[in-house]
Amino acid sequence: MLRNLSTFFLRTLREDPADAEVNSHKLLVRAGYIRRTAPGIYTWLPLGLRTLRKIEDIVREEMDAMGAQEVHFPGLIPAEPYKATNRWEEYGPTLFKLEDRKGGDYLLAPTHEEMFTLLVKDMFSSYKDLPTTLYQIQTKYRDEARPRAGLIRGREFVMKDAYSFDVTEAGLDASYQAERDTYERIFTRLGLRYVIVSAMSGAMGGSRSEEFLHPSPIGEDTFVASPGGYAANAEAVTTVAPDAVDASGVPSPLEVPTPDAPTIESLVDLLNAEHPREDRPWQAADTLKNVVLTLTHPDGKREILVVGIPGDRDIDMKRLEASVAPAEVDMATDSDFAGHPELVRGYIGPQVLGPNSPARTVDSEGNTSGSVRYLVDPRVVEGTVWVTGANADKRHVLNLVMGRDFAADGTIEAAEVREGDPAPDGSGPLHLERGIEIGHIFQLGRKYAQALGLTVLDECGKTQVVTMGSYGIGVTRVMAALAEANCDERGLSWPAQIAPFDVHVLATGKGEEVFATAASLGDELDVAGLDVLVDDRRKVSAGVKFKDFELVGIPFGLVVGRSLADGKVEIRVRATGETIVVPVEEAAARLRELHGAAVKGE
């Protein structure tokens, strides 16, 4: 395909958009790929659509090659299937809900598990029909509270979602592995570096779950890796809990005044000055920090929760949110504290929380009331000794022993994971890195099939609930990740396999021969099967054309200008900055050769 820039729907910008935070967002707007419509919602322009479609084509080719079959569901779907699986409420406020004129409930689909399940239920009834894998490339909608970074976290986005359907667990394992292998081929073809990490299933449900992350400093996800091969999203890391401790020799709890100690650091300083230990100085890790939070459950119920963690660590909100999903988490407010006078800010101890509270009651069915639920970090094990709040202003308690002096309602993974923490599998210290989630695969199991009645008859004529896998790729997010990984201070620099055009021809002179030669070379390259953009603008300077070439990021530029007087043109390689001077008659063949090698990764 050949396009002339003089008639192409494109306007580039010289200044970064005011709301852009990351390079991909800045450059995709400035280079004319997308335009902002509303927070987290973008209009796709011709350059952006061409790149997006090339990414989709690679995804589609590999999905088809593995035997998956493409379908396409509506984005607007009825609420009944979502209500049947409880996700109408469980998904929370990120779900776009609406009513039609007759009062019927509908939603803009954030995912399509229910629709895939019902489609297979409608079509298949025997084990002989399975296994099968269906997929679509479709727009999704989520009412993100904080859309950010352009295409990386939006409220409308394109996803490839696939679902496998099997009769047995062994079949699900095979389908899962086939999809996993396909993802590796997809991201390799896209030229996008990735790591595979264990992950949480979240609102999707299911058992085995892995993410494909593109390492990037602007990524929203923190992942960890050990020298021995352990890799996981930080949300999925399980804490290595120490063994229980013999605390028989620990003195009774001692309440002490702690004025001017509003922080863990100041508390440690005060303890070392006024209550020194004989064996070593006090440390932040000796303190038990109790953080007051609120959970908003899908049914709207609000709950106060206190989480106890070692004082040398902070709460990781993403880990906490993953642990309490589908509830939403916030820090407690003034009104929350006003409703619980036993919680003395800055001096909260476990003595008034959970099973320790004298106000707690338990009914005949085991339901508790009268006290705030209390969960602790897995490091708070039997026999560990803590300094914590005395539930009185400016006072703390020393020698408070877990299991002797207080208990908890359970443990929770909420504390931050740190560089050097031990891997859960014993494979060494953890290294932390940031990443952009580009794919996520789950073994859903029978959750959705059970809820929606998807069954088949097995070889013996017995009814079996189908087991499912779910496999997603964020196509628009992949494009943003590729933009982040392929740019410099001048603009974008797309890999050849997904660039909107293969060659950008620049006519950089004023003479008629320059424009005629540029047009002729554009035609020759088009006939040769390359996608060509010819900058044939007559009243635009060479400097502006070069800046637009660098900004737009097409992998190869063909400059027709001064050297034409000697029968030559310049080939410019955007990724390396290399300039190759060739005779006019050899330019098309040389570009064909360079482009072919680039697509192959050579």
Coordinates of C-alpha atoms in Angstrom, one line a residue:
M1 CA 0.0 0.0 0.0
L2 CA 1.2 3.5 -0.8
R3 CA 0.0 6.7 0.8
N4 CA 1.1 10.3 0.1
L5 CA 1.6 12.4 3.2
S6 CA 0.0 15.4 1.6
T7 CA -3.4 13.7 1.7
F8 CA -2.8 11.4 4.7
F9 CA -4.9 12.1 7.9
L10 CA -2.0 13.1 10.1
R11 CA -0.9 16.1 12.1
T12 CA 2.2 15.8 14.4
L13 CA 2.7 17.9 17.5
R14 CA 6.0 19.4 18.7
E15 CA 4.9 19.7 22.4
D16 CA 4.0 16.9 24.8
P17 CA 0.4 16.7 25.8
A18 CA -0.2 18.2 29.3
D19 CA -1.8 15.0 30.7
A20 CA 0.9 12.6 29.4
E21 CA 3.2 11.0 32.0
V22 CA 5.1 8.4 30.1
N23 CA 7.0 8.2 26.8
S24 CA 4.5 6.0 25.1
H25 CA 1.6 8.3 25.9
K26 CA 3.5 11.4 24.9
L27 CA 4.8 10.0 21.6
L28 CA 1.7 8.2 20.4
V29 CA -0.2 11.5 20.8
R30 CA 2.5 13.7 19.3
A31 CA 3.1 11.4 16.4
G32 CA -0.6 11.2 15.5
Y33 CA -1.5 7.7 16.5
I34 CA -4.2 8.5 19.1
R35 CA -6.1 11.4 20.4
R36 CA -7.7 11.7 23.9
T37 CA -11.5 11.7 24.0
A38 CA -11.9 11.4 27.8
P39 CA -9.8 10.1 30.7
G40 CA -8.7 6.6 29.7
I41 CA -10.6 6.8 26.4
Y42 CA -8.8 7.4 23.0
T43 CA -9.7 7.9 19.4
W44 CA -7.6 5.8 17.0
L45 CA -6.1 7.6 14.0
P46 CA -5.0 6.0 10.8
L47 CA -1.3 5.5 11.9
G48 CA -2.5 4.0 15.2
L49 CA -5.0 1.7 13.6
R50 CA -2.4 0.4 11.1
T51 CA 0.0 -0.5 14.0
L52 CA -2.8 -2.0 16.1
R53 CA -4.0 -4.2 13.3
K54 CA -0.5 -5.5 12.6
I55 CA -0.2 -6.5 16.3
E56 CA -3.7 -8.1 16.0
D57 CA -2.6 -10.0 12.9
I58 CA 0.4 -11.6 14.6
V59 CA -1.8 -12.6 17.6
R60 CA -4.5 -14.0 15.2
E61 CA -2.0 -15.9 13.1
E62 CA -0.5 -17.7 16.2
M63 CA -3.9 -18.4 17.7
D64 CA -5.2 -19.9 14.5
A65 CA -1.9 -21.9 14.1
M66 CA -2.6 -23.5 17.6
G67 CA -6.0 -24.6 16.4
A68 CA -8.1 -21.9 18.3
Q69 CA -11.1 -20.6 16.4
E70 CA -12.2 -17.0 16.3
V71 CA -15.6 -15.7 17.4
H72 CA -16.9 -12.2 18.2
F73 CA -19.2 -11.2 21.0
P74 CA -21.0 -7.9 21.5
G75 CA -19.5 -5.5 23.9
L76 CA -23.0 -4.7 25.3
I77 CA -24.3 -7.8 27.1
P78 CA -27.3 -8.7 29.3
A79 CA -26.7 -8.8 33.1
E80 CA -28.3 -12.2 33.7
P81 CA -25.2 -14.4 33.0
Y82 CA -23.1 -12.0 35.2
K83 CA -25.7 -12.3 38.0
A84 CA -25.7 -16.1 37.7
T85 CA -21.9 -16.1 38.4
N86 CA -22.2 -13.4 41.1
R87 CA -19.9 -11.1 39.2
W88 CA -22.6 -8.5 38.7
E89 CA -21.8 -7.5 42.3
E90 CA -18.3 -9.0 42.8
Y91 CA -16.8 -7.0 40.0
G92 CA -17.5 -3.8 42.0
P93 CA -17.6 -0.3 40.7
T94 CA -15.3 -1.0 37.8
L95 CA -18.2 -2.5 36.0
F96 CA -20.1 -0.2 33.6
K97 CA -23.8 -0.9 34.3
L98 CA -26.8 0.5 32.4
E99 CA -30.5 0.0 31.7
D100 CA -32.3 -0.2 28.4
R101 CA -35.6 1.7 27.9
K102 CA -37.6 -1.2 29.3
G103 CA -35.6 -1.3 32.5
G104 CA -33.5 -4.3 31.6
D105 CA -30.0 -4.5 33.1
Y106 CA -27.0 -4.6 30.8
L107 CA -23.2 -4.1 31.1
L108 CA -20.3 -3.1 28.9
A109 CA -18.2 -6.3 29.1
P110 CA -14.9 -6.1 31.0
T111 CA -14.4 -9.8 30.1
H112 CA -16.6 -12.4 28.4
E113 CA -16.3 -15.7 30.4
E114 CA -20.0 -16.0 30.7
M115 CA -20.7 -15.5 27.1
F116 CA -18.1 -18.0 26.0
T117 CA -19.5 -20.5 28.5
L118 CA -23.0 -20.1 27.3
L119 CA -22.0 -20.3 23.6
V120 CA -20.4 -23.7 24.2
K121 CA -23.3 -24.9 26.3
D122 CA -25.6 -24.0 23.4
M123 CA -23.5 -25.8 20.8
F124 CA -21.9 -28.8 22.5
S125 CA -23.3 -31.7 24.6
S126 CA -20.8 -34.6 24.2
Y127 CA -17.3 -35.3 25.3
K128 CA -16.6 -36.0 21.6
D129 CA -17.1 -32.2 20.9
L130 CA -14.2 -31.4 23.2
P131 CA -11.5 -30.1 23.6
T132 CA -12.0 -26.8 21.9
T133 CA -10.5 -23.3 22.2
L134 CA -12.3 -20.2 21.1
Y135 CA -11.0 -16.7 21.1
Q136 CA -11.9 -13.1 20.1
I137 CA -10.2 -9.8 19.7
Q138 CA -12.7 -7.3 21.2
T139 CA -13.0 -4.0 22.9
K140 CA -13.4 -4.2 26.7
Y141 CA -14.7 -1.6 29.2
R142 CA -13.7 -1.0 32.9
D143 CA -14.4 2.0 34.9
E144 CA -10.9 2.5 36.2
A145 CA -10.7 4.8 39.2
R146 CA -7.4 6.2 38.1
P147 CA -6.8 5.7 34.3
R148 CA -3.1 6.6 33.6
A149 CA -0.2 6.3 31.2
G150 CA -2.3 6.5 28.1
L151 CA -3.0 3.1 26.7
I152 CA -1.4 1.2 29.6
R153 CA -4.4 1.7 31.9
G154 CA -7.5 2.8 30.1
R155 CA -11.3 2.5 30.5
E156 CA -11.7 1.2 27.0
F157 CA -9.2 -1.1 25.5
V158 CA -8.7 -4.0 23.0
M159 CA -8.0 -7.5 24.4
K160 CA -7.5 -10.9 22.9
D161 CA -9.4 -13.3 25.2
A162 CA -9.4 -17.0 24.6
Y163 CA -11.1 -19.9 26.5
S164 CA -10.4 -23.6 26.4
F165 CA -13.0 -26.2 27.2
D166 CA -12.1 -29.7 28.4
V167 CA -13.6 -32.7 30.1
T168 CA -10.7 -33.6 32.3
E169 CA -8.0 -31.9 34.4
A170 CA -5.3 -33.5 32.2
G171 CA -7.1 -32.0 29.2
L172 CA -7.1 -28.5 30.8
D173 CA -3.3 -28.9 31.6
A174 CA -2.6 -29.6 27.9
S175 CA -4.8 -26.7 26.7
Y176 CA -3.1 -24.4 29.2
Q177 CA 0.4 -25.4 28.1
A178 CA -0.5 -25.0 24.4
E179 CA -1.8 -21.5 25.0
R180 CA 1.3 -20.7 27.1
D181 CA 3.6 -21.8 24.3
T182 CA 1.5 -19.7 21.8
Y183 CA 2.0 -16.6 24.0
E184 CA 5.7 -17.1 23.9
R185 CA 5.7 -17.3 20.1
I186 CA 3.5 -14.2 19.9
F187 CA 5.7 -12.0 22.1
T188 CA 8.8 -13.3 20.4
R189 CA 7.4 -12.3 17.0
L190 CA 6.4 -8.9 18.3
G191 CA 10.0 -8.4 19.5
L192 CA 8.8 -7.7 23.1
R193 CA 10.9 -8.8 26.0
Y194 CA 8.8 -10.7 28.6
V195 CA 9.1 -12.8 31.8
I196 CA 6.5 -15.3 33.0
V197 CA 5.6 -15.0 36.7
S198 CA 3.1 -16.7 39.0
A199 CA 0.1 -14.5 39.7
M200 CA -3.1 -14.0 41.5
S201 CA -6.4 -14.9 39.7
G202 CA -8.3 -11.9 41.2
A203 CA -12.0 -11.5 40.1
M204 CA -11.5 -14.1 37.4
G205 CA -11.3 -16.9 39.9
G206 CA -9.5 -20.2 39.2
S207 CA -6.4 -22.0 40.3
R208 CA -3.2 -21.8 38.3
S209 CA -2.4 -18.3 37.1
E210 CA 0.6 -16.8 35.4
E211 CA 1.3 -13.3 34.0
F212 CA 3.5 -12.3 31.0
L213 CA 5.2 -9.1 32.1
H214 CA 7.3 -6.8 30.0
P215 CA 10.1 -5.4 32.2
S216 CA 9.8 -1.6 32.3
P217 CA 10.5 1.0 34.9
I218 CA 7.1 2.6 34.3
G219 CA 5.2 -0.7 34.8
E220 CA 2.5 -0.9 37.4
D221 CA 3.4 -4.4 38.5
T222 CA 6.3 -5.3 40.7
F223 CA 7.6 -8.8 40.1
V224 CA 10.3 -10.8 41.8
A225 CA 12.8 -13.4 40.6
S226 CA 15.4 -15.6 42.4
P227 CA 18.7 -17.1 41.2
G228 CA 17.0 -20.5 41.4
G229 CA 14.3 -19.7 38.9
Y230 CA 11.4 -18.6 41.1
A231 CA 9.4 -15.8 39.5
A232 CA 6.1 -14.2 40.7
N233 CA 4.1 -11.0 40.7
A234 CA 4.8 -9.4 44.1
E235 CA 1.0 -9.8 44.8
A236 CA 1.4 -13.6 44.6
V237 CA 4.5 -13.9 46.8
T238 CA 3.9 -15.9 49.9
T239 CA 5.9 -14.9 53.0
V240 CA 8.4 -17.4 54.4
A241 CA 7.1 -17.6 58.0
P242 CA 9.7 -18.3 60.7
D243 CA 9.3 -21.2 63.1
A244 CA 7.4 -20.8 66.3
V245 CA 9.6 -19.4 69.2
D246 CA 9.9 -20.6 72.8
A247 CA 8.8 -17.5 74.8
S248 CA 8.7 -19.2 78.2
G249 CA 11.5 -16.9 79.5
V250 CA 10.0 -13.6 78.3
P251 CA 8.9 -11.3 81.1
S252 CA 5.3 -10.2 81.5
P253 CA 4.1 -7.3 79.3
L254 CA 5.3 -3.9 80.5
E255 CA 3.4 -0.7 79.7
V256 CA 5.7 2.3 79.4
P257 CA 5.2 6.0 78.6
T258 CA 6.3 7.0 75.1
P259 CA 5.9 10.7 74.7
D260 CA 7.2 12.4 71.5
A261 CA 7.2 9.1 69.6
P262 CA 4.6 9.4 66.9
T263 CA 6.6 7.3 64.4
I264 CA 8.3 3.9 64.4
E265 CA 11.7 5.6 64.0
S266 CA 11.1 8.0 67.0
L267 CA 9.7 5.1 69.1
V268 CA 12.9 3.0 68.5
D269 CA 15.1 6.0 69.4
L270 CA 13.1 6.5 72.6
L271 CA 13.3 2.8 73.6
N272 CA 17.0 2.7 73.0
A273 CA 17.5 5.8 75.2
E274 CA 15.1 4.9 78.0
H275 CA 14.6 1.1 77.9
P276 CA 17.7 -0.3 76.4
R277 CA 18.0 -4.1 75.7
E278 CA 20.9 -6.1 77.1
D279 CA 21.5 -8.2 73.9
R280 CA 21.3 -5.6 71.1
P281 CA 19.7 -2.2 70.3
W282 CA 16.0 -2.0 69.6
Q283 CA 15.1 -2.1 65.9
A284 CA 12.0 -1.2 63.9
A285 CA 11.5 -4.9 63.2
D286 CA 10.8 -5.4 67.0
T287 CA 7.7 -3.3 66.8
L288 CA 4.2 -4.4 65.7
K289 CA 2.5 -1.7 63.5
N290 CA -1.3 -2.0 63.4
V291 CA -2.8 -0.3 60.4
V292 CA -6.5 0.5 60.3
L293 CA -8.3 0.0 57.0
T294 CA -11.8 -0.1 55.6
L295 CA -13.1 -2.8 53.2
T296 CA -16.1 -2.1 50.9
H297 CA -17.6 -5.4 49.9
P298 CA -19.4 -6.0 46.6
D299 CA -22.8 -5.9 48.4
G300 CA -21.9 -2.4 49.7
K301 CA -21.2 -3.5 53.3
R302 CA -18.3 -1.6 54.9
E303 CA -16.0 -3.3 57.3
I304 CA -13.2 -2.0 59.6
L305 CA -10.1 -4.2 59.4
V306 CA -6.8 -3.9 61.3
V307 CA -3.7 -5.4 59.9
G308 CA -0.6 -6.0 62.0
I309 CA 2.8 -6.0 60.3
P310 CA 6.4 -5.7 61.5
G311 CA 7.3 -2.0 62.0
D312 CA 10.2 -2.1 59.6
R313 CA 7.8 -2.7 56.7
D314 CA 4.9 -0.9 55.0
I315 CA 1.6 -2.1 53.7
D316 CA 1.7 -2.8 50.0
M317 CA -1.8 -1.8 48.8
K318 CA -1.7 -4.0 45.7
R319 CA -0.8 -7.1 47.8
L320 CA -3.5 -6.2 50.3
E321 CA -6.1 -5.6 47.6
A322 CA -5.2 -9.0 46.0
S323 CA -5.7 -10.7 49.4
V324 CA -9.1 -9.2 50.1
A325 CA -10.5 -9.1 46.6
P326 CA -13.2 -8.5 45.5
A327 CA -13.5 -6.0 48.4
E328 CA -12.1 -2.5 47.8
V329 CA -9.6 -1.1 50.3
D330 CA -9.2 2.4 51.7
M331 CA -7.4 3.9 54.7
A332 CA -9.7 4.5 57.7
T333 CA -11.2 7.9 58.0
D334 CA -11.9 10.2 61.0
S335 CA -15.5 9.0 61.1
D336 CA -14.3 5.4 61.2
F337 CA -12.1 6.1 64.2
A338 CA -14.9 8.1 65.8
G339 CA -17.1 5.0 65.6
H340 CA -14.4 2.9 67.3
P341 CA -13.1 4.8 70.4
E342 CA -11.0 1.7 71.4
L343 CA -8.7 2.5 68.5
V344 CA -6.3 5.1 69.7
R345 CA -4.5 6.5 66.7
G346 CA -0.8 5.9 66.8
Y347 CA -1.0 3.7 69.8
I348 CA -3.2 0.8 68.7
G349 CA -2.4 -2.6 70.1
P350 CA -3.9 -6.1 69.5
Q351 CA -5.3 -6.2 73.1
V352 CA -8.6 -4.7 71.9
L353 CA -8.8 -6.3 68.5
G354 CA -10.2 -9.5 67.1
P355 CA -10.3 -12.4 69.5
N356 CA -8.6 -10.4 72.2
S357 CA -11.4 -7.9 72.5
P358 CA -13.6 -8.3 75.6
A359 CA -16.5 -7.0 73.6
R360 CA -16.4 -9.9 71.0
T361 CA -19.3 -12.3 71.0
V362 CA -19.8 -15.5 69.0
D363 CA -23.3 -16.8 68.0
S364 CA -24.4 -20.4 67.7
E365 CA -23.3 -20.5 64.0
G366 CA -19.8 -19.2 64.8
N367 CA -20.3 -15.7 63.6
T368 CA -18.5 -13.0 65.5
S369 CA -19.5 -9.5 66.4
G370 CA -18.5 -6.7 68.7
S371 CA -14.9 -6.3 67.7
V372 CA -12.8 -5.2 64.8
R373 CA -11.3 -8.1 62.7
Y374 CA -7.6 -8.5 63.2
L375 CA -5.2 -10.1 60.7
V376 CA -1.4 -10.3 61.0
D377 CA 1.6 -10.7 58.8
P378 CA 2.8 -14.4 58.6
R379 CA 6.0 -13.4 60.4
V380 CA 3.9 -12.8 63.6
V381 CA 4.2 -16.4 64.7
E382 CA 3.7 -18.1 68.0
G383 CA 6.2 -16.9 70.6
T384 CA 7.4 -13.8 68.8
V385 CA 7.8 -10.8 71.1
W386 CA 6.7 -7.3 70.2
V387 CA 6.6 -3.7 71.2
T388 CA 3.2 -2.3 70.2
G389 CA 0.6 0.2 71.2
A390 CA -1.0 0.2 74.7
N391 CA -4.4 1.5 73.4
A392 CA -3.7 4.7 75.4
D393 CA -2.3 8.0 74.3
K394 CA 1.5 8.1 74.2
R395 CA 1.9 4.7 75.7
H396 CA 3.3 1.4 74.4
V397 CA 3.7 -2.1 75.7
L398 CA 6.9 -4.1 75.8
N399 CA 7.2 -7.9 75.9
L400 CA 3.8 -8.7 74.2
V401 CA 4.0 -12.3 73.1
M402 CA 2.0 -13.7 70.2
G403 CA 0.0 -16.7 71.5
R404 CA 0.6 -15.9 75.1
D405 CA -0.7 -12.3 75.3
F406 CA -2.7 -11.9 72.1
A407 CA -4.1 -13.8 69.1
A408 CA -5.4 -12.9 65.7
D409 CA -8.2 -13.9 63.4
G410 CA -5.7 -15.1 60.8
T411 CA -2.8 -14.1 58.6
I412 CA -2.8 -11.9 55.5
E413 CA -0.2 -11.1 52.8
A414 CA -0.2 -7.4 52.9
A415 CA 3.4 -6.2 53.8
E416 CA 5.7 -5.1 51.1
V417 CA 8.1 -7.6 49.5
R418 CA 11.7 -6.4 49.7
E419 CA 14.9 -6.9 47.7
G420 CA 16.7 -9.8 49.3
D421 CA 13.7 -11.5 50.9
P422 CA 13.9 -15.3 50.7
A423 CA 12.0 -17.0 47.8
P424 CA 9.1 -19.1 49.0
D425 CA 10.6 -22.2 47.3
G426 CA 14.0 -21.7 48.9
S427 CA 15.7 -20.9 45.7
G428 CA 17.5 -17.8 47.0
P429 CA 17.1 -14.1 47.6
L430 CA 14.5 -12.2 45.6
H431 CA 15.3 -9.5 43.1
L432 CA 12.6 -6.9 42.5
E433 CA 11.8 -5.3 39.1
R434 CA 8.9 -3.4 37.6
G435 CA 6.9 -4.6 34.6
I436 CA 3.9 -4.0 32.4
E437 CA 1.3 -6.8 32.3
I438 CA 0.9 -7.8 28.7
G439 CA -0.8 -11.2 29.1
H440 CA -2.4 -13.3 31.7
I441 CA -3.4 -17.0 31.6
F442 CA -5.6 -18.9 34.1
Q443 CA -6.9 -22.3 34.8
L444 CA -10.4 -21.3 35.6
G445 CA -11.6 -24.8 36.4
R446 CA -15.3 -25.4 36.7
K447 CA -16.4 -22.1 38.4
Y448 CA -18.2 -20.7 35.4
A449 CA -19.3 -24.0 33.9
Q450 CA -20.9 -25.0 37.2
A451 CA -22.7 -21.6 37.6
L452 CA -24.1 -21.6 34.1
G453 CA -24.7 -25.4 33.7
L454 CA -22.2 -26.2 31.0
T455 CA -22.0 -30.0 31.0
V456 CA -21.4 -32.8 28.5
L457 CA -21.9 -36.6 28.5
D458 CA -18.8 -38.6 29.0
E459 CA -17.9 -42.0 27.4
C460 CA -20.1 -43.8 30.0
G461 CA -23.1 -41.5 29.4
K462 CA -22.6 -39.6 32.7
T463 CA -22.9 -35.9 33.0
Q464 CA -19.6 -34.1 33.5
V465 CA -19.1 -30.4 34.3
V466 CA -16.7 -28.9 31.7
T467 CA -13.4 -27.4 33.0
M468 CA -12.1 -24.2 31.5
G469 CA -9.0 -22.1 30.9
S470 CA -8.9 -18.3 30.3
Y471 CA -6.1 -16.6 28.3
G472 CA -5.9 -12.8 27.7
I473 CA -3.5 -10.5 25.9
G474 CA -4.0 -6.7 26.3
V475 CA -3.5 -5.8 22.6
T476 CA -3.6 -2.0 23.1
R477 CA -1.4 -2.3 26.2
V478 CA 1.1 -4.4 24.1
M479 CA 1.2 -1.5 21.6
A480 CA 2.0 0.9 24.5
A481 CA 4.7 -1.5 25.8
L482 CA 6.3 -1.7 22.3
A483 CA 6.3 2.1 22.1
E484 CA 7.9 2.4 25.5
A485 CA 10.6 -0.1 24.5
N486 CA 11.2 1.4 21.0
C487 CA 11.7 5.1 21.3
D488 CA 14.4 7.7 21.9
E489 CA 14.5 11.4 22.5
R490 CA 13.5 12.1 18.9
G491 CA 10.4 9.9 18.8
L492 CA 9.2 6.4 18.1
S493 CA 11.2 3.6 16.4
W494 CA 8.9 0.7 15.6
P495 CA 10.0 -2.9 15.0
A496 CA 9.6 -3.7 11.3
Q497 CA 6.9 -6.3 11.9
I498 CA 4.4 -3.9 13.5
A499 CA 5.3 -0.5 12.0
P500 CA 2.4 1.3 10.3
F501 CA 4.5 1.6 7.1
D502 CA 7.6 -0.2 6.1
V503 CA 9.3 2.7 4.3
H504 CA 9.0 6.5 4.7
V505 CA 10.1 8.2 1.5
L506 CA 11.1 11.8 2.0
A507 CA 11.3 14.3 -0.9
T508 CA 13.7 16.9 0.5
G509 CA 14.4 19.2 -2.4
K510 CA 12.5 21.8 -4.4
G511 CA 13.2 20.6 -7.9
E512 CA 10.6 18.7 -9.8
E513 CA 13.0 15.8 -10.4
V514 CA 13.2 15.2 -6.6
F515 CA 9.4 14.8 -6.3
A516 CA 9.1 12.7 -9.4
T517 CA 11.9 10.4 -8.3
A518 CA 10.3 10.1 -4.8
A519 CA 6.9 9.2 -6.4
S520 CA 8.6 6.7 -8.8
L521 CA 10.5 5.0 -5.9
G522 CA 7.3 4.9 -3.9
D523 CA 5.5 3.1 -6.7
E524 CA 8.4 0.7 -7.1
L525 CA 8.4 -0.2 -3.4
D526 CA 4.6 -0.6 -3.4
V527 CA 4.8 -3.0 -6.3
A528 CA 7.5 -4.9 -4.4
G529 CA 5.0 -5.5 -1.6
L530 CA 6.1 -2.9 0.9
D531 CA 3.8 -0.4 2.7
V532 CA 5.0 3.0 1.8
L533 CA 4.4 6.5 3.0
V534 CA 5.7 9.2 0.7
D535 CA 6.3 12.7 2.2
D536 CA 5.4 14.7 -0.9
R537 CA 4.5 17.9 0.9
R538 CA 5.7 20.8 -1.4
K539 CA 5.9 23.7 1.1
V540 CA 7.5 21.8 4.1
S541 CA 11.2 22.2 4.8
A542 CA 13.6 19.2 4.8
G543 CA 14.2 19.8 8.6
V544 CA 10.5 19.4 9.4
K545 CA 10.3 16.3 7.2
F546 CA 13.2 14.7 9.0
K547 CA 11.7 15.5 12.4
D548 CA 8.4 13.9 11.4
F549 CA 10.2 10.8 10.1
E550 CA 12.0 10.4 13.4
L551 CA 8.8 11.1 15.5
V552 CA 6.5 8.8 13.6
G553 CA 9.1 6.0 13.8
I554 CA 8.8 4.1 10.5
P555 CA 11.8 1.7 10.5
F556 CA 13.4 2.9 7.1
G557 CA 13.6 6.3 5.5
L558 CA 14.4 6.8 1.9
V559 CA 15.7 10.4 1.4
V560 CA 15.6 11.8 -2.1
G561 CA 17.5 15.1 -2.0
R562 CA 20.9 16.6 -2.7
S563 CA 22.6 13.3 -3.6
L564 CA 20.1 12.8 -6.5
A565 CA 22.4 15.0 -8.6
D566 CA 24.9 12.2 -8.4
G567 CA 22.2 9.5 -9.1
K568 CA 22.0 8.4 -5.5
V569 CA 19.6 8.4 -2.6
E570 CA 20.0 7.8 1.2
I571 CA 18.5 5.0 3.2
R572 CA 18.2 5.9 6.9
V573 CA 17.7 3.2 9.5
R574 CA 15.6 4.7 12.2
A575 CA 16.6 2.3 15.0
T576 CA 20.4 2.7 14.6
G577 CA 20.7 6.1 12.9
E578 CA 22.8 4.5 10.2
T579 CA 22.7 6.1 6.7
I580 CA 23.4 4.1 3.6
V581 CA 24.0 5.8 0.3
V582 CA 22.9 3.7 -2.8
P583 CA 22.3 4.3 -6.5
V584 CA 18.6 5.2 -7.3
E585 CA 18.2 2.0 -9.3
E586 CA 19.3 -0.2 -6.4
A587 CA 17.3 1.5 -3.6
A588 CA 14.1 -0.6 -3.8
A589 CA 16.0 -3.9 -3.9
R590 CA 18.1 -2.8 -1.0
L591 CA 15.2 -1.7 1.1
R592 CA 13.4 -5.0 0.4
E593 CA 16.4 -6.8 1.7
L594 CA 16.8 -4.7 4.8
H595 CA 13.1 -4.9 5.7
G596 CA 13.1 -8.7 5.2
A597 CA 16.0 -9.0 7.6
A598 CA 14.5 -6.7 10.1
V599 CA 11.2 -8.7 10.2
K600 CA 13.2 -11.9 10.8
G601 CA 15.1 -10.2 13.6
E602 CA 18.4 -10.3 11.8

